Short mmCIF file of C-alpha atoms in Angstrom, two decimals:
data_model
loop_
_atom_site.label_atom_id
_atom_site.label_comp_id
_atom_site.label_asym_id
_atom_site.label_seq_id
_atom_site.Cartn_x
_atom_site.Cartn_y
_atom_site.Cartn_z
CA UNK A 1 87.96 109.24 104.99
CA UNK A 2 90.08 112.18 105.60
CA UNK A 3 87.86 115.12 106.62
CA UNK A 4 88.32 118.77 104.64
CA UNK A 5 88.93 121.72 106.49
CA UNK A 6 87.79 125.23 107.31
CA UNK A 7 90.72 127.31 107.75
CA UNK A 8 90.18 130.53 109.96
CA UNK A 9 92.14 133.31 108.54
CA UNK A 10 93.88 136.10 110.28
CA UNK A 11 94.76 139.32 108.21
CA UNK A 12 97.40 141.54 109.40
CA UNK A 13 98.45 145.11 108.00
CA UNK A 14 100.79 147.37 110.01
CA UNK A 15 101.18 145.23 112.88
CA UNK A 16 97.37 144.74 113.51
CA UNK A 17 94.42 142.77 112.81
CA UNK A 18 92.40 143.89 109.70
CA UNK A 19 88.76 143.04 108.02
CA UNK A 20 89.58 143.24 104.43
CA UNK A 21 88.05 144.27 101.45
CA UNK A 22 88.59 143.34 98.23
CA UNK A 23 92.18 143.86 98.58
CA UNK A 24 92.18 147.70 98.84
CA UNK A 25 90.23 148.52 102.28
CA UNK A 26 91.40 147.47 105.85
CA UNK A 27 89.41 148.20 109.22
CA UNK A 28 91.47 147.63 111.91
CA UNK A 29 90.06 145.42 114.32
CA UNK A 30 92.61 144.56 117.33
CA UNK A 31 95.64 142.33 117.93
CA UNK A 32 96.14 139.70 116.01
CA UNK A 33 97.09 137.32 118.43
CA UNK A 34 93.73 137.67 119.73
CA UNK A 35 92.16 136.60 117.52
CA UNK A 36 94.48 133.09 116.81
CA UNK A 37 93.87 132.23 120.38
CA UNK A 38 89.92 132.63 119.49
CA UNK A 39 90.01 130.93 116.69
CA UNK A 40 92.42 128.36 118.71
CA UNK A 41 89.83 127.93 121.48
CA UNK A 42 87.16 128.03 119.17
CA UNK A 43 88.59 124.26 117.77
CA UNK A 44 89.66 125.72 114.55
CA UNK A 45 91.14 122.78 112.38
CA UNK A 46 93.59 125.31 110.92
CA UNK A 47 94.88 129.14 111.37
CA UNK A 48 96.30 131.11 108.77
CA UNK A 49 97.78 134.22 109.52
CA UNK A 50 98.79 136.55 107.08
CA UNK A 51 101.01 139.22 107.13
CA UNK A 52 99.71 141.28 103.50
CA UNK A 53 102.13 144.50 103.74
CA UNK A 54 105.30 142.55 103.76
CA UNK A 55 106.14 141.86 99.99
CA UNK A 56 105.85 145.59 99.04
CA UNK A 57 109.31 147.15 99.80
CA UNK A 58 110.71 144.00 100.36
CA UNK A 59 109.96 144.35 104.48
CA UNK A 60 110.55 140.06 104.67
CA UNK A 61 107.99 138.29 107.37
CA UNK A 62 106.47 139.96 110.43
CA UNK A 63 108.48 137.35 112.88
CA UNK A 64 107.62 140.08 115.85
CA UNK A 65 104.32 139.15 115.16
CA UNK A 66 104.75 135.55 114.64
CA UNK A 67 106.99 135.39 117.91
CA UNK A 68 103.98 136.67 120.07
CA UNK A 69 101.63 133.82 118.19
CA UNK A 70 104.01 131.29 118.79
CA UNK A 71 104.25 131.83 122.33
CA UNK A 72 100.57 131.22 122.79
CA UNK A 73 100.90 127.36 122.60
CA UNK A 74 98.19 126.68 120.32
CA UNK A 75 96.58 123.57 119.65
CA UNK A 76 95.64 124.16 116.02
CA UNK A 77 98.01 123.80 113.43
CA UNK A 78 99.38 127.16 112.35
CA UNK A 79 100.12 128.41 108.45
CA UNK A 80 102.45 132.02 108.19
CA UNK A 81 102.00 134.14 104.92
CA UNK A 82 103.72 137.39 103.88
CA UNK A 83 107.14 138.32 103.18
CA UNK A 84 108.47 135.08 102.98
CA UNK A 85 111.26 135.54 99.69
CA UNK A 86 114.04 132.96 101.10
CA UNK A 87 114.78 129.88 102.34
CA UNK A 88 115.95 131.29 105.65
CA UNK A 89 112.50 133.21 105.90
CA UNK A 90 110.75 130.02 105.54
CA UNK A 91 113.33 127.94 108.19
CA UNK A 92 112.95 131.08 110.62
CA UNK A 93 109.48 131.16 110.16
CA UNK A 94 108.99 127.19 111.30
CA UNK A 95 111.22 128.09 114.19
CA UNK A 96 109.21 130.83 115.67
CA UNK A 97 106.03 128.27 115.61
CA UNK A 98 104.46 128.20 112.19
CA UNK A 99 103.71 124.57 111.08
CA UNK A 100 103.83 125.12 107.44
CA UNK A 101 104.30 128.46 105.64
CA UNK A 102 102.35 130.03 102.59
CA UNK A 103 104.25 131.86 99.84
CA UNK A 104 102.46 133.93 97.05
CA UNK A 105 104.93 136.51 95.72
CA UNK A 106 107.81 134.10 95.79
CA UNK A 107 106.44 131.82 93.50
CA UNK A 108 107.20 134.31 90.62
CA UNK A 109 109.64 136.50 91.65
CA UNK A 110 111.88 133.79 93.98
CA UNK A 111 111.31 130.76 92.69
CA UNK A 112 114.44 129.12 93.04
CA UNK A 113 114.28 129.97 96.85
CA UNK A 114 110.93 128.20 97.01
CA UNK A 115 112.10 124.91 95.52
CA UNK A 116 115.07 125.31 98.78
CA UNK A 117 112.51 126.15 101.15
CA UNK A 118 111.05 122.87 100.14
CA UNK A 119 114.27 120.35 99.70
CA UNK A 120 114.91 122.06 103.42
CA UNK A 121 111.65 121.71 104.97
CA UNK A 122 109.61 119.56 102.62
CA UNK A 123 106.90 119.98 100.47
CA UNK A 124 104.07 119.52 102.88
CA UNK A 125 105.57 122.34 104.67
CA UNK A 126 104.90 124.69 101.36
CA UNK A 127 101.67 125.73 100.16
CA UNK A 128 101.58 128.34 97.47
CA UNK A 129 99.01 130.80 97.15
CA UNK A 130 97.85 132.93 94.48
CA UNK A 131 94.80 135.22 93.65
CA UNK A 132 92.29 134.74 90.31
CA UNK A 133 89.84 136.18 88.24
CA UNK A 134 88.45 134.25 85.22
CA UNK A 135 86.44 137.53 83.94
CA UNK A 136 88.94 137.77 81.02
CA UNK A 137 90.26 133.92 80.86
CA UNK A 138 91.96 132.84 84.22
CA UNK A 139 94.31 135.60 85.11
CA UNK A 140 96.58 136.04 88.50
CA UNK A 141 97.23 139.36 90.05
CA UNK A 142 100.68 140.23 90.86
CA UNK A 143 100.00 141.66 94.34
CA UNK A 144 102.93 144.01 94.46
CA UNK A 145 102.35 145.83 91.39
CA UNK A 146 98.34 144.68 91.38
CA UNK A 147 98.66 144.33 87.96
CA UNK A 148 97.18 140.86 86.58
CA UNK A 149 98.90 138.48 84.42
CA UNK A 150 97.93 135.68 82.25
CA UNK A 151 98.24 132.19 84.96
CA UNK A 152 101.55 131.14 83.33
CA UNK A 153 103.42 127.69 83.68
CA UNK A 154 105.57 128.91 86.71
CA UNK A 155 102.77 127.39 89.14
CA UNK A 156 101.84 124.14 87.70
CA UNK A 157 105.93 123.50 87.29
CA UNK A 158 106.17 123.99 91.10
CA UNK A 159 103.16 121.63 91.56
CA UNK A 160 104.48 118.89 88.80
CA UNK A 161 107.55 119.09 90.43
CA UNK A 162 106.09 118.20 93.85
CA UNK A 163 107.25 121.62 95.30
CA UNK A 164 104.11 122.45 97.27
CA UNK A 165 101.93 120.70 98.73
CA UNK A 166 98.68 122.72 98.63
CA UNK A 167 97.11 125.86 96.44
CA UNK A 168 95.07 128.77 97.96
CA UNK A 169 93.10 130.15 95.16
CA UNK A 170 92.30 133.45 96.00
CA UNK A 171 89.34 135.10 94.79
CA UNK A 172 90.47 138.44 95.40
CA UNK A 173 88.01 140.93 93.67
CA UNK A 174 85.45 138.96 95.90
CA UNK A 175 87.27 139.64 99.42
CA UNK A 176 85.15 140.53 102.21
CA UNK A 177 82.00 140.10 100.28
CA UNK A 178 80.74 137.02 98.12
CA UNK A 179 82.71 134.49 95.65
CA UNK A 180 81.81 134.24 92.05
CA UNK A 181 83.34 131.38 91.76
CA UNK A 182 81.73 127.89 91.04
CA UNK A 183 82.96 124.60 91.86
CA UNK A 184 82.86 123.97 87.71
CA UNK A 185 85.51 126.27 87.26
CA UNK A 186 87.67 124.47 88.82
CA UNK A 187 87.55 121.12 86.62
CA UNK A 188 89.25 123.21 83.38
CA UNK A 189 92.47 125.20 85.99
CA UNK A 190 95.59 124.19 83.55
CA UNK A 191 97.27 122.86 87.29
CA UNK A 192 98.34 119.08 87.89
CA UNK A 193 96.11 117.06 90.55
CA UNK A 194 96.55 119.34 93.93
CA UNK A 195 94.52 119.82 96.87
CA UNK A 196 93.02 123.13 96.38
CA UNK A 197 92.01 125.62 99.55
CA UNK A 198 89.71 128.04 98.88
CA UNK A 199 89.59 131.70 100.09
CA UNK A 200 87.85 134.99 99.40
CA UNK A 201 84.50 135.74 99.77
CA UNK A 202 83.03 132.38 101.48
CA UNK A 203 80.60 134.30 103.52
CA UNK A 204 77.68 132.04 102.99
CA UNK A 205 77.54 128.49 104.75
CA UNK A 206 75.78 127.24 101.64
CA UNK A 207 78.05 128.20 98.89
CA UNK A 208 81.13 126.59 100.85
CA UNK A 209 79.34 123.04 101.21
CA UNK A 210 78.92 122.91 97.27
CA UNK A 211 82.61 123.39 97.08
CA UNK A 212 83.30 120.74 99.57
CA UNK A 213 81.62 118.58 97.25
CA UNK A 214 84.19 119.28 94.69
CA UNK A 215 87.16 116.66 94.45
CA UNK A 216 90.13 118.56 94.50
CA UNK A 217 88.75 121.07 97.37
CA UNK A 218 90.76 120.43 100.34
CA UNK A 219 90.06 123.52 102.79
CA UNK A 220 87.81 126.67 102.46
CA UNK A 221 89.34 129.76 104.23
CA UNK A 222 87.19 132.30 105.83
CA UNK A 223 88.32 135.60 107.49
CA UNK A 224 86.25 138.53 108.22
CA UNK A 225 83.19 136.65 109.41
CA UNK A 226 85.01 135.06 112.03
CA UNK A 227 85.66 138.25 113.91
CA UNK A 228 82.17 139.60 114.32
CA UNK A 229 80.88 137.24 117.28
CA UNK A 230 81.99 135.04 119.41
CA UNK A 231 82.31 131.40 118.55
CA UNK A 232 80.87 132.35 114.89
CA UNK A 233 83.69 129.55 113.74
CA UNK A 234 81.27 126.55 115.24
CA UNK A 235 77.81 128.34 113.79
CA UNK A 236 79.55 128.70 110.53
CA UNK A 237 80.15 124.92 110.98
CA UNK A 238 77.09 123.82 112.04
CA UNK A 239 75.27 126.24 108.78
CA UNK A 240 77.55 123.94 106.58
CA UNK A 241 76.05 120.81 107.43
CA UNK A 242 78.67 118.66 105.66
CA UNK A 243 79.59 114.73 106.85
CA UNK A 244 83.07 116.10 105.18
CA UNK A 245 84.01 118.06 107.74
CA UNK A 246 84.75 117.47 111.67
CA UNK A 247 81.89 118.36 113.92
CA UNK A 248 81.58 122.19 115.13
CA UNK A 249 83.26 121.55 118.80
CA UNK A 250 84.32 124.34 121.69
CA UNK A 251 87.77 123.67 122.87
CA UNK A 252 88.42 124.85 126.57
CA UNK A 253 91.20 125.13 128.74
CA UNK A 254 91.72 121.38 129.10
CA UNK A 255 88.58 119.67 127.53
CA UNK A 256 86.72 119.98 124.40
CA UNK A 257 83.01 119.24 123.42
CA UNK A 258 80.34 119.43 120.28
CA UNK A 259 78.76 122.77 120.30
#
């Protein structure tokens, strides 16, 4: 059976690793290549990294940043977010070591560009992310102008059309402290069959292992907690205590073992 995931996040604002909070407050906490190679060593079964200044004002991707990950020759796969508007964002960004890219503001605003990022690099190289609230019906916030918008059609299109590969659904309003979402609000999402990742808020071990349970949960993404301690990636693991997920394990400089 294919084992789900637990995606270590890395936020970046300015250049620099951030906690974040609810979507509005950033503590700077170091470099964020630091962290990656923690999270690498750590045995991380995937690394996100993303850039969330980039789409305002148009910047494009951080590929300084990326660069100085890329050159760390990680183990763990490796997913880029922020900025990326075009296709040549997208190929650049696979180039400088990402192994799939995540797109969020595109989706609306460049959505021709992300159906060429994906004839050019495939769909399992695209995962499209967007942040939800279902206090007033399900509604999407437009992170630019952080205004929120009904869901739309644009998304499941992409999906129908086998654009993307994955969804993050972002519970944004949640960041940095604890989702309200439950795993039956999922079942009703107007989106065609797609492996679903998870982020925002997934702060308690328990809460994450009822989502694993759901069907169309692929990945849970956690951020903040991961930077308080070391190897607080394998005790998160271990608190899960979920046969659907690869053992907590510590990966050295050549070997790697259970922890």
């Amino acid at each position: 059976m294919l084992k789900k995931r637990l995606v270590g996040v890395v936020t970046v604002r300015h250049g620099w690793a951030v906690q974040s909070f609810g979507y509005n407050r950033h503590l700077p906490i170091g470099r964020p290549e630091c962290l990656v190679e923690n999270l690498d060593r750590w045995g991380a079964d995937e690394i996100l990294v993303q850039a969330i200044d980039r789409s305002k004002g148009e910047m494009g991707p951080d590929f300084d940043m990326l660069a100085r990950v890329g050159k760390l020759g990680l183990e763990t796969p490796l997913i880029y977010a922020g900025g990326i508007a075009t296709e040549e964002h997208a190929t650049r960004a696979i180039q400088l070591g990402a192994d799939r890219i995540c797109v969020d503001y595109a989706l609306h605003h460049a959505t021709d560009e992300v159906r060429k990022m994906s004839a050019r690099l495939g769909a399992q190289a695209i995962i499209g992310a967007v942040p939800i609230n279902f206090s007033q019906g399900l509604r999407r916030l437009d992170y630019v102008t952080q205004q929120e918008r009904p869901f739309g059609d644009v998304i499941p299109g992409l999906i129908s059309q086998r654009v993307i590969s994955e969804l993050v659904l972002i519970d944004w309003k949640h960041d940095g402290g604890e989702t309200h979402l439950t795993p039956e609000q999922l079942d009703p999402l107007p989106i065609p069959q797609v492996p679903l990742i998870l982020f925002g808020g997934f702060s308690d071990p328990t809460t994450t292992r009822r989502f694993y349970q759901h069907p169309a949960v692929a990945a849970v993404a956690v951020g903040n907690l991961f930077t308080y301690r070391e190897h607080a990636y394998q005790m998160y693991k271990r608190e899960v205590e979920s046969d659907l997920i690869r053992p907590a394990a510590y990966v050295g400089a050549s070997t790697s073992k259970e922890f």
